[in-house]
Every structure is written in C-alpha cells, then in structure tokens.
Coordinates of C-alpha atoms in Angstrom, one line a residue:
M275 CA -44.5 -40.3 -4.7
I276 CA -42.9 -40.6 -1.3
T277 CA -45.1 -42.3 1.3
R278 CA -42.7 -43.7 3.9
C279 CA -39.4 -42.9 5.5
R280 CA -37.1 -43.4 8.4
L281 CA -35.8 -40.5 10.5
T282 CA -34.2 -39.8 13.8
L283 CA -36.4 -38.5 16.6
A284 CA -34.7 -35.2 16.3
A285 CA -35.6 -34.9 12.6
L286 CA -39.2 -35.8 13.3
M287 CA -39.3 -33.0 15.8
V288 CA -38.2 -30.6 13.0
V289 CA -41.1 -31.6 10.9
A290 CA -43.6 -31.5 13.6
L291 CA -42.5 -28.0 14.7
S292 CA -42.2 -26.6 11.2
S293 CA -45.4 -28.0 9.7
P294 CA -48.9 -26.6 9.9
P295 CA -50.6 -28.0 13.1
A296 CA -53.0 -30.4 11.4
L297 CA -50.5 -31.8 9.0
A298 CA -47.8 -32.1 11.7
Q299 CA -50.2 -34.1 13.9
H300 CA -51.1 -36.4 11.1
E301 CA -47.5 -37.1 10.1
H302 CA -46.3 -37.6 13.7
Q303 CA -49.1 -40.0 14.5
A304 CA -48.5 -42.0 11.4
G305 CA -44.7 -42.0 11.8
V306 CA -44.1 -41.0 8.2
L307 CA -43.1 -38.0 6.2
S308 CA -44.5 -37.1 2.8
S309 CA -43.2 -35.2 -0.2
E310 CA -44.8 -32.1 1.4
Q311 CA -41.8 -32.0 3.8
V312 CA -38.9 -32.9 1.5
G313 CA -40.1 -32.4 -2.1
T314 CA -41.1 -34.8 -4.8
V315 CA -38.5 -37.0 -6.5
D316 CA -39.0 -40.0 -8.8
F317 CA -35.7 -41.8 -9.2
R318 CA -36.0 -45.2 -11.0
T319 CA -33.8 -48.0 -9.8
S320 CA -33.6 -51.8 -10.1
C321 CA -33.8 -52.1 -6.3
A322 CA -36.6 -54.0 -4.6
P323 CA -40.0 -52.3 -5.0
A324 CA -40.3 -52.2 -1.2
V325 CA -37.6 -49.6 -1.0
K326 CA -38.8 -47.4 -3.9
D327 CA -40.4 -44.7 -1.7
D328 CA -37.5 -44.7 0.7
F329 CA -35.0 -44.3 -2.1
N330 CA -36.9 -41.4 -3.5
R331 CA -36.9 -39.7 -0.1
A332 CA -33.2 -40.4 0.3
V333 CA -32.5 -38.7 -3.0
A334 CA -34.8 -35.8 -2.1
L335 CA -32.7 -35.3 1.0
L336 CA -29.5 -35.6 -1.1
H337 CA -30.8 -32.8 -3.4
S338 CA -31.2 -30.6 -0.3
F339 CA -27.7 -31.3 1.0
W340 CA -29.0 -33.0 4.2
F341 CA -26.2 -35.5 4.0
P342 CA -26.3 -37.3 7.3
E343 CA -30.0 -37.9 7.1
A344 CA -29.7 -39.0 3.5
R345 CA -26.9 -41.5 4.4
Q346 CA -29.0 -42.8 7.2
E347 CA -31.9 -43.5 4.8
F348 CA -29.6 -45.1 2.2
E349 CA -28.2 -47.4 4.9
A350 CA -31.7 -48.3 6.0
I351 CA -32.6 -49.2 2.4
L352 CA -29.7 -51.7 2.5
Q353 CA -31.2 -53.4 5.5
T354 CA -34.3 -54.2 3.4
D355 CA -32.5 -54.8 0.1
A356 CA -28.8 -55.7 0.5
A357 CA -28.5 -56.0 -3.3
C358 CA -29.4 -52.3 -3.9
A359 CA -26.1 -51.1 -5.5
M360 CA -27.6 -47.6 -5.9
A361 CA -27.9 -47.2 -2.2
H362 CA -24.1 -47.3 -2.0
W363 CA -24.0 -44.8 -4.9
G364 CA -26.1 -42.5 -2.7
I365 CA -23.9 -43.0 0.3
A366 CA -20.8 -42.1 -1.8
L367 CA -22.5 -38.8 -2.7
T368 CA -23.2 -38.0 0.9
H369 CA -19.5 -38.4 1.6
W370 CA -18.7 -36.0 -1.3
G371 CA -21.1 -33.5 0.4
N372 CA -21.7 -30.0 -0.7
P373 CA -20.3 -29.7 -4.3
F374 CA -19.4 -26.1 -3.6
G375 CA -17.7 -26.9 -0.4
G376 CA -14.0 -26.6 -1.4
L377 CA -11.3 -29.2 -1.4
R378 CA -12.0 -32.7 0.0
S379 CA -9.8 -34.3 2.7
A380 CA -8.1 -37.6 2.3
Q381 CA -10.5 -39.0 4.9
T382 CA -13.5 -37.9 2.7
I383 CA -11.9 -39.5 -0.4
A384 CA -11.3 -42.7 1.4
A385 CA -14.9 -42.9 2.7
G386 CA -16.2 -42.2 -0.7
Q387 CA -14.0 -44.8 -2.4
A388 CA -15.2 -47.4 0.0
A389 CA -18.8 -46.7 -0.8
V390 CA -18.1 -46.8 -4.5
Q391 CA -16.3 -50.1 -4.2
R392 CA -19.3 -51.5 -2.4
A393 CA -21.6 -50.2 -5.1
Q394 CA -19.5 -51.8 -7.8
A395 CA -19.5 -55.1 -6.0
T396 CA -23.2 -55.2 -5.0
G397 CA -26.1 -56.8 -6.8
S398 CA -26.8 -56.6 -10.5
P399 CA -27.3 -53.0 -11.3
S400 CA -28.5 -52.0 -14.8
A401 CA -26.2 -50.4 -17.4
R402 CA -27.7 -47.1 -16.5
E403 CA -27.0 -47.6 -12.8
R404 CA -23.5 -48.7 -13.5
A405 CA -23.0 -45.5 -15.4
Y406 CA -24.1 -43.5 -12.4
I407 CA -21.8 -45.4 -10.2
D408 CA -18.8 -45.1 -12.5
A409 CA -19.4 -41.3 -12.8
V410 CA -19.2 -40.9 -9.0
A411 CA -16.2 -43.2 -8.8
G412 CA -14.2 -40.6 -10.7
L413 CA -14.8 -38.0 -8.0
F414 CA -13.0 -40.3 -5.5
S415 CA -10.3 -41.6 -7.8
S416 CA -7.6 -39.5 -6.1
A417 CA -6.9 -37.9 -2.8
D418 CA -4.6 -35.3 -4.4
P419 CA -6.3 -31.9 -3.9
G420 CA -4.4 -30.7 -7.0
T421 CA -6.5 -33.0 -9.2
Q422 CA -9.9 -32.2 -7.7
R423 CA -10.9 -29.7 -10.4
A424 CA -10.0 -32.2 -13.2
R425 CA -12.1 -34.9 -11.4
V426 CA -15.0 -32.6 -11.1
V427 CA -14.8 -31.7 -14.8
A428 CA -14.6 -35.4 -15.7
F429 CA -17.6 -36.1 -13.5
E430 CA -19.6 -33.4 -15.4
R431 CA -18.7 -35.1 -18.7
A432 CA -19.6 -38.5 -17.3
M433 CA -23.0 -37.2 -16.2
A434 CA -23.6 -35.5 -19.5
Q435 CA -23.1 -39.0 -21.1
V436 CA -25.5 -40.6 -18.6
A437 CA -28.1 -38.0 -19.5
A438 CA -27.5 -38.3 -23.2
D439 CA -27.8 -42.1 -23.1
N440 CA -31.0 -42.0 -20.9
P441 CA -33.1 -39.1 -22.3
D442 CA -36.1 -40.1 -20.3
D443 CA -34.2 -40.0 -17.0
V444 CA -34.9 -36.6 -15.6
E445 CA -32.7 -37.2 -12.5
A446 CA -29.7 -37.7 -14.8
T447 CA -30.3 -34.3 -16.3
I448 CA -30.7 -32.7 -12.9
F449 CA -27.5 -34.2 -11.5
W450 CA -25.7 -33.2 -14.7
G451 CA -27.0 -29.6 -14.2
L452 CA -25.6 -29.6 -10.7
A453 CA -22.3 -31.0 -12.0
I454 CA -22.1 -28.2 -14.6
A455 CA -22.7 -25.5 -11.9
Q456 CA -19.9 -27.2 -9.8
T457 CA -17.4 -26.6 -12.6
A458 CA -18.1 -22.8 -12.7
L459 CA -14.9 -20.8 -12.1
P460 CA -15.0 -17.8 -9.9
T461 CA -12.9 -15.9 -12.4
D462 CA -15.3 -16.5 -15.3
K463 CA -17.3 -13.3 -15.6
T464 CA -19.2 -14.6 -18.6
Y465 CA -20.8 -17.1 -16.2
A466 CA -20.9 -19.6 -19.0
A467 CA -21.2 -22.7 -16.8
N468 CA -23.8 -21.0 -14.6
R469 CA -26.0 -20.2 -17.6
R470 CA -25.6 -23.7 -19.0
A471 CA -26.7 -25.2 -15.7
A472 CA -29.7 -22.9 -15.4
D473 CA -30.7 -23.5 -19.0
L474 CA -31.0 -27.2 -18.3
M475 CA -32.9 -26.9 -15.1
E476 CA -35.4 -24.0 -15.6
P477 CA -37.6 -25.8 -18.1
L478 CA -37.7 -28.8 -15.8
F479 CA -38.6 -26.7 -12.9
A480 CA -41.6 -25.3 -14.8
K481 CA -42.8 -28.9 -15.3
M482 CA -41.7 -30.2 -11.8
P483 CA -42.3 -27.3 -9.4
G484 CA -42.1 -29.6 -6.4
H485 CA -38.7 -31.0 -7.1
P486 CA -36.2 -29.8 -4.4
G487 CA -33.1 -30.2 -6.5
L488 CA -34.3 -28.0 -9.3
A489 CA -35.1 -25.1 -7.0
H490 CA -31.9 -25.6 -5.1
Y491 CA -29.6 -25.8 -8.0
I492 CA -31.1 -22.9 -9.9
I493 CA -30.3 -20.7 -6.9
H494 CA -26.7 -22.0 -7.0
A495 CA -26.4 -21.5 -10.7
Y496 CA -27.5 -17.9 -10.4
D497 CA -25.5 -17.2 -7.2
V498 CA -23.4 -14.5 -8.7
P499 CA -24.0 -10.7 -8.7
A500 CA -25.0 -10.4 -12.4
L501 CA -27.4 -13.3 -12.4
A502 CA -28.9 -13.4 -8.9
P503 CA -32.2 -11.6 -9.7
R504 CA -33.1 -14.5 -12.0
A505 CA -33.1 -16.9 -9.0
L506 CA -35.8 -15.0 -7.1
D507 CA -38.6 -17.2 -8.2
A508 CA -36.8 -20.4 -7.1
A509 CA -35.6 -18.7 -3.9
R510 CA -39.1 -17.7 -2.9
R511 CA -40.4 -21.3 -3.5
Y512 CA -37.6 -23.6 -2.3
A513 CA -38.4 -23.3 1.5
S514 CA -42.0 -24.3 0.9
I515 CA -40.9 -27.3 -1.3
A516 CA -38.8 -28.9 1.5
P517 CA -39.8 -27.2 4.8
A518 CA -38.4 -29.9 7.0
V519 CA -34.9 -29.4 5.7
P520 CA -32.6 -26.8 7.3
H521 CA -30.6 -26.2 4.2
A522 CA -33.7 -25.7 2.1
L523 CA -34.9 -23.1 4.6
H524 CA -31.5 -21.3 4.4
M525 CA -30.7 -21.5 0.7
P526 CA -33.1 -18.7 -0.4
S527 CA -31.0 -16.3 1.5
H528 CA -28.2 -16.8 -1.0
T529 CA -30.3 -15.0 -3.5
F530 CA -31.8 -12.5 -1.0
T531 CA -28.3 -11.6 0.1
R532 CA -27.1 -11.0 -3.5
V533 CA -30.0 -8.6 -4.2
G534 CA -30.0 -6.9 -0.8
Y535 CA -33.3 -8.2 0.5
W536 CA -32.2 -8.2 4.2
R537 CA -35.6 -8.8 5.8
E538 CA -36.3 -11.8 3.7
S539 CA -32.9 -13.2 4.4
V540 CA -33.3 -12.8 8.2
E541 CA -36.7 -14.5 8.1
T542 CA -35.6 -17.6 6.2
N543 CA -32.4 -17.9 8.2
I544 CA -34.3 -17.8 11.5
K545 CA -36.3 -20.7 10.3
S546 CA -33.2 -22.6 9.1
A547 CA -31.2 -22.0 12.3
D548 CA -34.1 -23.1 14.5
A549 CA -34.8 -26.2 12.4
A550 CA -31.1 -27.1 12.4
K551 CA -30.8 -26.7 16.2
R552 CA -33.8 -29.0 16.7
A553 CA -32.2 -31.6 14.5
G554 CA -28.8 -31.3 16.2
G555 CA -27.2 -29.8 13.1
V556 CA -24.7 -27.4 14.6
G557 CA -23.0 -26.7 11.3
E558 CA -26.2 -25.9 9.5
E559 CA -27.3 -23.7 12.4
L560 CA -24.0 -21.7 12.4
H561 CA -24.1 -21.3 8.6
A562 CA -27.6 -19.8 8.9
L563 CA -26.6 -17.6 11.7
D564 CA -23.7 -16.2 9.7
Y565 CA -26.1 -15.1 6.9
Q566 CA -28.5 -13.9 9.5
I567 CA -26.1 -11.6 11.3
Y568 CA -24.9 -10.2 8.0
A569 CA -28.4 -9.2 7.1
Y570 CA -29.2 -7.8 10.5
L571 CA -26.1 -5.6 10.4
Q572 CA -27.0 -4.1 7.0
M573 CA -30.3 -2.9 8.6
A574 CA -28.5 -1.6 11.8
Y575 CA -30.4 -4.2 13.9
D576 CA -27.5 -4.4 16.2
R577 CA -29.2 -5.8 19.2
Q578 CA -30.5 -8.7 17.2
A579 CA -27.1 -9.1 15.6
K580 CA -25.5 -9.3 19.1
A581 CA -28.0 -12.0 20.1
V582 CA -27.0 -14.0 17.0
L583 CA -23.3 -13.6 18.0
E584 CA -24.0 -14.9 21.5
R585 CA -26.0 -17.8 20.2
A586 CA -23.3 -18.7 17.7
M587 CA -20.6 -18.7 20.3
T588 CA -22.7 -20.9 22.6
A589 CA -23.5 -23.3 19.8
G590 CA -19.8 -23.4 18.8
G591 CA -18.5 -24.2 22.2
G592 CA -17.6 -20.7 23.6
P593 CA -14.2 -19.0 23.4
S594 CA -11.3 -20.9 21.8
S595 CA -9.6 -21.2 25.2
A596 CA -12.5 -23.2 26.5
A597 CA -13.3 -26.9 25.9
P598 CA -15.8 -27.3 23.0
S599 CA -19.3 -28.3 23.9
P600 CA -20.5 -31.7 22.8
G601 CA -21.3 -31.7 19.1
A602 CA -19.3 -28.5 18.5
P603 CA -18.1 -28.2 14.9
S604 CA -14.5 -28.5 13.9
G605 CA -14.1 -27.6 10.3
G606 CA -15.4 -26.0 7.1
A607 CA -18.5 -23.9 7.3
N608 CA -18.5 -24.4 11.0
T609 CA -15.1 -22.8 11.8
F610 CA -15.8 -20.3 9.1
A611 CA -19.0 -19.1 10.8
L612 CA -17.4 -19.1 14.2
A613 CA -14.7 -16.8 12.9
A614 CA -16.8 -14.7 10.6
I615 CA -19.7 -13.9 12.9
P616 CA -17.7 -11.9 15.6
A617 CA -15.6 -10.3 12.8
R618 CA -18.6 -9.1 11.0
Y619 CA -20.1 -7.7 14.2
A620 CA -17.1 -5.6 14.7
L621 CA -16.3 -4.5 11.2
E622 CA -19.8 -3.7 9.9
R623 CA -20.2 -1.4 13.0
R624 CA -16.7 0.1 12.4
A625 CA -15.8 -0.9 16.0
W626 CA -12.1 -0.9 15.3
T627 CA -10.8 -1.5 18.8
D628 CA -13.2 -4.4 19.1
A629 CA -11.9 -5.9 15.9
M630 CA -8.3 -5.5 17.2
A631 CA -9.3 -7.6 20.3
L632 CA -10.9 -10.5 18.5
E633 CA -9.7 -13.9 19.7
V634 CA -8.1 -16.2 17.2
R635 CA -9.4 -19.7 16.8
P636 CA -6.6 -21.8 15.3
A637 CA -7.9 -24.0 12.4
P638 CA -5.1 -26.3 11.1
T639 CA -7.3 -27.9 8.4
T640 CA -9.0 -24.7 7.2
P641 CA -6.3 -21.9 7.4
Y642 CA -8.7 -19.5 5.6
T643 CA -11.0 -19.5 8.6
E644 CA -8.2 -18.5 10.9
A645 CA -7.3 -15.8 8.4
I646 CA -10.7 -14.2 8.9
T647 CA -9.8 -13.1 12.4
H648 CA -6.3 -12.0 11.6
F649 CA -7.7 -9.8 8.8
A650 CA -10.2 -8.2 11.0
R651 CA -7.6 -7.6 13.7
A652 CA -5.1 -6.1 11.2
L653 CA -7.8 -3.9 9.6
G654 CA -9.1 -2.8 13.0
A655 CA -5.6 -1.8 14.2
A656 CA -4.9 0.2 11.0
R657 CA -8.3 1.9 11.1
A658 CA -7.9 2.7 14.8
G659 CA -4.7 4.6 14.0
K660 CA -2.4 1.9 15.4
P661 CA -0.7 0.5 12.2
A662 CA 2.3 -1.0 14.0
A663 CA -0.1 -3.2 16.0
A664 CA -1.3 -4.8 12.8
A665 CA 2.2 -6.3 11.9
P666 CA 1.8 -9.7 13.6
D667 CA -1.6 -10.3 12.0
V668 CA -0.4 -9.2 8.6
A669 CA 2.5 -11.6 8.9
R670 CA 0.2 -14.4 10.0
L671 CA -2.0 -13.8 6.9
A672 CA 1.1 -14.3 4.7
A673 CA 1.9 -17.5 6.5
L674 CA -1.7 -18.8 6.2
R675 CA -1.6 -18.0 2.5
D676 CA 1.6 -20.0 2.1
R677 CA 0.0 -22.9 4.0
L678 CA -3.0 -22.9 1.6
V679 CA -0.6 -22.9 -1.4
E680 CA 1.1 -26.0 0.1
M681 CA -2.4 -27.6 0.5
K682 CA -3.0 -26.8 -3.2
D683 CA -6.1 -24.7 -2.3
A684 CA -5.6 -22.1 -4.9
Y685 CA -9.0 -20.3 -4.4
W686 CA -8.6 -19.7 -0.7
A687 CA -4.9 -18.9 -1.0
E688 CA -5.9 -16.1 -3.3
Q689 CA -8.6 -14.9 -1.0
V690 CA -6.3 -14.8 2.0
D691 CA -3.7 -13.0 -0.1
I692 CA -6.3 -10.4 -1.0
Q693 CA -7.0 -9.9 2.7
R694 CA -3.3 -9.5 3.3
R695 CA -3.0 -6.9 0.6
V696 CA -6.0 -5.0 1.9
A697 CA -4.5 -5.0 5.4
E698 CA -1.1 -3.9 4.2
A699 CA -2.7 -1.1 2.2
W700 CA -4.4 0.3 5.2
V701 CA -1.3 0.0 7.3
A702 CA 0.6 2.0 4.7
Y703 CA -2.2 4.7 4.6
A704 CA -2.4 4.9 8.4
S705 CA 1.4 5.3 8.5
G706 CA 1.2 8.4 6.3
R707 CA 2.1 6.7 3.0
T708 CA -1.1 7.9 1.3
D709 CA -0.3 7.2 -2.4
E710 CA 1.2 3.8 -1.6
G711 CA -1.9 2.9 0.4
L712 CA -4.3 4.0 -2.3
A713 CA -2.4 2.2 -5.0
A714 CA -2.2 -1.0 -3.0
L715 CA -5.8 -1.0 -2.1
R716 CA -7.0 -0.3 -5.6
A717 CA -5.0 -3.3 -6.8
A718 CA -6.4 -5.5 -4.1
A719 CA -10.0 -4.3 -5.0
D720 CA -9.3 -5.2 -8.7
A721 CA -8.1 -8.6 -7.6
E722 CA -11.2 -9.2 -5.5
D723 CA -13.5 -8.1 -8.3
A724 CA -11.9 -10.5 -10.6
T725 CA -13.0 -13.5 -8.5
D726 CA -16.1 -14.2 -6.5
K727 CA -17.1 -15.2 -3.0
A728 CA -17.4 -18.8 -2.0
A729 CA -20.8 -20.3 -1.2
V730 CA -19.9 -20.6 2.4
T731 CA -20.1 -16.9 3.0
P732 CA -22.8 -14.2 2.4
G733 CA -20.0 -11.8 1.3
P734 CA -16.5 -10.5 2.0
L735 CA -15.9 -9.4 5.6
A736 CA -15.3 -5.9 4.2
P737 CA -15.5 -5.5 0.5
A738 CA -12.1 -4.2 -0.8
R739 CA -13.8 -1.7 -3.2
E740 CA -15.9 -0.3 -0.4
L741 CA -12.8 0.1 1.8
L742 CA -11.1 1.9 -1.1
G743 CA -14.1 4.3 -1.1
Y744 CA -13.5 5.1 2.5
M745 CA -9.7 5.6 2.0
L746 CA -10.4 7.9 -1.0
L747 CA -13.0 9.7 1.1
D748 CA -10.5 10.3 3.9
A749 CA -7.9 11.5 1.3
G750 CA -10.4 14.1 0.1
R751 CA -10.9 12.5 -3.3
H752 CA -14.6 12.6 -3.2
A753 CA -15.5 11.9 -6.8
D754 CA -13.2 8.9 -6.9
A755 CA -14.7 7.7 -3.6
L756 CA -18.2 8.0 -5.0
A757 CA -17.3 5.9 -8.0
A758 CA -15.8 3.2 -5.7
F759 CA -19.0 3.1 -3.6
D760 CA -21.2 3.0 -6.6
S761 CA -19.3 0.0 -7.9
T762 CA -19.7 -1.7 -4.6
I763 CA -23.5 -1.0 -4.5
T764 CA -23.8 -2.4 -8.0
K765 CA -22.1 -5.7 -7.0
E766 CA -23.6 -5.9 -3.5
P767 CA -26.8 -3.8 -3.3
N768 CA -28.1 -2.2 -0.1
R769 CA -24.9 -2.6 1.9
F770 CA -25.1 -0.2 4.8
L771 CA -21.6 1.1 4.7
A772 CA -21.5 1.4 0.9
L773 CA -24.7 3.5 0.9
F774 CA -23.5 5.7 3.7
G775 CA -20.1 6.2 2.1
A776 CA -21.8 7.1 -1.2
G777 CA -23.9 9.6 0.6
Q778 CA -20.9 11.1 2.3
A779 CA -18.9 11.3 -0.9
A780 CA -21.8 13.0 -2.8
E781 CA -22.4 15.4 0.1
K782 CA -18.7 16.4 0.3
A783 CA -18.6 16.8 -3.5
G784 CA -21.5 19.3 -3.2
D785 CA -24.1 17.1 -4.9
T786 CA -26.9 17.4 -2.3
A787 CA -29.6 15.8 -4.4
R788 CA -27.5 12.7 -5.0
A789 CA -26.5 12.5 -1.3
A790 CA -30.1 12.7 -0.3
G791 CA -30.9 9.8 -2.6
Y792 CA -28.3 7.6 -0.9
Y793 CA -29.3 8.7 2.6
R794 CA -33.0 8.2 1.9
Q795 CA -32.3 4.6 0.7
L796 CA -30.2 3.9 3.8
V797 CA -32.9 5.2 6.2
E798 CA -35.6 3.2 4.4
I799 CA -33.5 0.0 4.6
C800 CA -32.9 0.6 8.3
R801 CA -36.5 1.5 9.4
G802 CA -37.0 0.0 12.8
A803 CA -33.3 -0.1 13.5
D804 CA -32.3 -0.5 17.1
A805 CA -28.8 0.8 16.9
D806 CA -27.5 4.2 17.8
R807 CA -25.2 4.4 14.8
A808 CA -23.7 7.8 14.0
E809 CA -24.0 7.1 10.3
L810 CA -27.7 6.6 10.5
G811 CA -28.1 9.7 12.6
H812 CA -26.2 11.8 10.1
A813 CA -28.3 10.5 7.2
A814 CA -31.5 11.3 9.0
A815 CA -30.3 14.8 10.0
F816 CA -29.3 15.5 6.4
L817 CA -32.8 14.6 5.2
K818 CA -34.6 17.0 7.6

C-alpha cells in the first residue's frame, strides 16, 4: 500500500480540490496522499524499505503518464537511498514519456541514455532489476528516428522475457502488456497486438481493480473503432482509481469519443483540464480541451465550444504573433491542440470563411501540427467556392509532408499527405472538375480508412469519408452519398455532420423513414444545444 509521498504544492491543490471534502481535509492536514488518489501499485525492489511506499507511488504516477511528477518522486527516492538503481530506471521511463506519442527527439534519447547509464552504475540491483534496466536501455540505444519501431519491438520482446522469467511479478506483465500495445500498427485491421495486450491485462484487472495501469492500458489497447466498446468498463472506472491525476481524468474520453458518448467525454475532460490547470500542466490542459471541444461541437453546444477555444488560446499564449505566456507549450500534443482547436471550431460548424482566415502557427519540430491549419484553410477556401485561394496552403501541405519524410516520421507524413489529397480533391471539384474531384477524394478516403488516428487526437479534423459523402451529395449521387455517411457513422458514431449528411442523402433519395431516423438521432444527441445551426433546424422541421 502507498502511505507517503512527496508532491509540489500545486499537485497537492489538485488532490484537495478533486477529493471529497472530508478526505481532502485529512490528506492535506497529514501532508500525504494515499492510493485512493493515484491507484494501488505493489512493485517489489531491492531498494531500502524506507522508500517502498514512495516507489510504489512513483510507479503509480508513471502508469498514469504523469511524468514530471513521477520523475520528481523518483529523484526524491534517490535522496533517501542513493543506491536505488530502479529509481534511475523510473526516471528513464519518464523521459521516454507517452509510449503512443510519436518519434522521440535526440534530446529525449540523450536524457534517457543518461538515466539508463546511472541505473547500470548504481547500487547492486537484482538480476530481475537488471533485466528491467536492460530492457529500457534498448529504447534509448539510438537517436535515429528510423530505428524507433525496431527498438520498441525489441523492448516488447525484452519485457516478455522479464515477465516469463518472473511469473510472480505482476508489474512485469503489466509493462509487457503496455509494450505490446505500443507495437500496434495503425494499418493492422486485425488488431492483433491490441487484442494480445488486452488479453494479458483484463484478467489482472479483474483481480486488481484499483491498479491504474491496468485500467489505463486496457483503454489504449481497445482505442480503435472496432474494439472501443470493450473498454467501456475500464473507461468508466479509471477516473475514480486515480482522481488526482489529470491524464487519468482525461483518458476515459478516448473510449467515450470512439463510441460517441459526447456528454460523458465533456464531463471527464472538464475535470481533467481543471486539474491540469491547477497543477500547472498546460500540455495536459490543452489535450483535454481538444477532446472537450470536439465533443461539444458534435452536440451543437457552440457557445461552450467557443469558451473552450478562448481558454485554449489563453493557456497557449494567444495568437502566434504574440509572445507566449510563461509556461506556454512548444511541441507535441500542445502545438497539436493549439492548431486543432480553432480548426475544429471552424470546420465542424462549416464556417468556411473562418477556416480560410485561420492563423498559422509555425511548428519546426512538429510539422504535422502546422499542417492542421493549412488543411483547414485549404478546405475552407475550396468549400467557400474560392479554389484558387487554396493553392498556397496545398503547396505548404506538400512541403510539410516532404519535411516529415526527411524526419523519418512515416506515420505523420502519410497523414499530412492524406490531408493534401483531400484538399486537392475539393479544389478540383470546386473548379468544376467533378469526376476528378470525386475520384481523388474517394482514393484519399480509402487511404485514411486503411490507417488510424493517433492517440493525440479525438479524430480527424474532417473525416475524408464524410467529406466524400458531402461531395457526392452535392453532385446529386444520393445513394452513394448515403453509403459514405453510413460508413463514417460506423467508424465514428454520433458525429453531427455524418448524421445530418445521412439524413439529407436519405431525404433526397426519397427514403423519408430512413431520413427521419437519422434526423431523430441527431436531434436527440443535440438536446439542449445552444447553437442556431441550420442543419439542426432542418432536422427538427423535417420531424414535425
């Protein structure tokens, strides 16, 4: 059990403000946090008995991806027991960060290598502990991004061996399960790695319902359209397992987004963003706000969505032309959210001229985040009937794709190229080249369906298959449009624009009963909506 820990004052405030009043008062007065705030972990080490509880807490934080706080705890452990090699192992993993976070920079690799070297040179770790350390060492064995997947696969095999050699070590199995999930390819539609990871962890979760890593990693293992409903139990329980941790409060929304439970997604992301803000975690706050605005927009809660947009821009330092505020983020999920949130606000509302006017935030280290804005601008221009105005943004998408190829970031290079292809298809269609536009957009939709979204985003800015439905609808091919919308709904249930498009397609095809079904579903999802959206008004009028 965890009975003692060290936290910053800001983190203590998170716990005090997110806990029931009586419990919060007790914990604050005692200056400690319990497993009720972070989850229950029992990780055996050869470190001094005095640091046992602190080590368990640090690993619990690691399991919930609260990396700065976990690193602080591991570093504090070394102040008590300088011979604790496994504390350096933990620090190395905090440098690796989110396993689903894309390519690691040279600076990240260097920091991890330093921690591994200290682990290898510290104390007298057991053979089991050396195996843990050696496994992590492989992750940091090269700074070449082109070898990252090979290193991740080797890490999975190494953790499989640690688990096999230590069958009583549940933590080894859990970290192995996470490593398996990390190897999943977005192009594998059998989801073999996802299923293997879940098969390892689900029986353990039944026995250890308070373990934060098990709930967390089950959600990640099932974070694909075909499997997402299987994660609902873990999603509904994770936030209560680690209520002090912003990422634990956010993570259920990965599942809620996949199954179209927008109200649940908003609720948990409000808690996550607020907890992150109190703890000074700008990146976590922005990540939660991105998922939050996505959910609000599907329910036509546009005033709340605009408030999220304004909060995100304030947290991120304002417009790109202004100096960033202290603590403003500079990369990864942070720049992603700062680009995605205003783009979503324009595109989901079909505010094409607003999309055209979006301000670009250059992102030299994450070209795919800059691509978000250029895609929205290009799509907005084409949909507004100004295809020539899209040319500079389409060209920039090609340049950003090429830069990602140079960086050996194959996944994001493909995603940006899909955005370029979608934009070019709409430019062709808006220019009167109907057949060319339809063929190009169908090919882009096929390419997008063959891969999957990254964990950093709740979904594509504008699903290519959904956009194909609207192009087909405009071209008068109503049956084909309905098929495209139905395909989108199957993959991404309860999307506002997919449901409305399906209703329109069915209505224009003369299938009034089917149209009424889509419109009724849309109106129900949007009950309490505050937006004056023409689509919602049309659906309500049709149902009268």
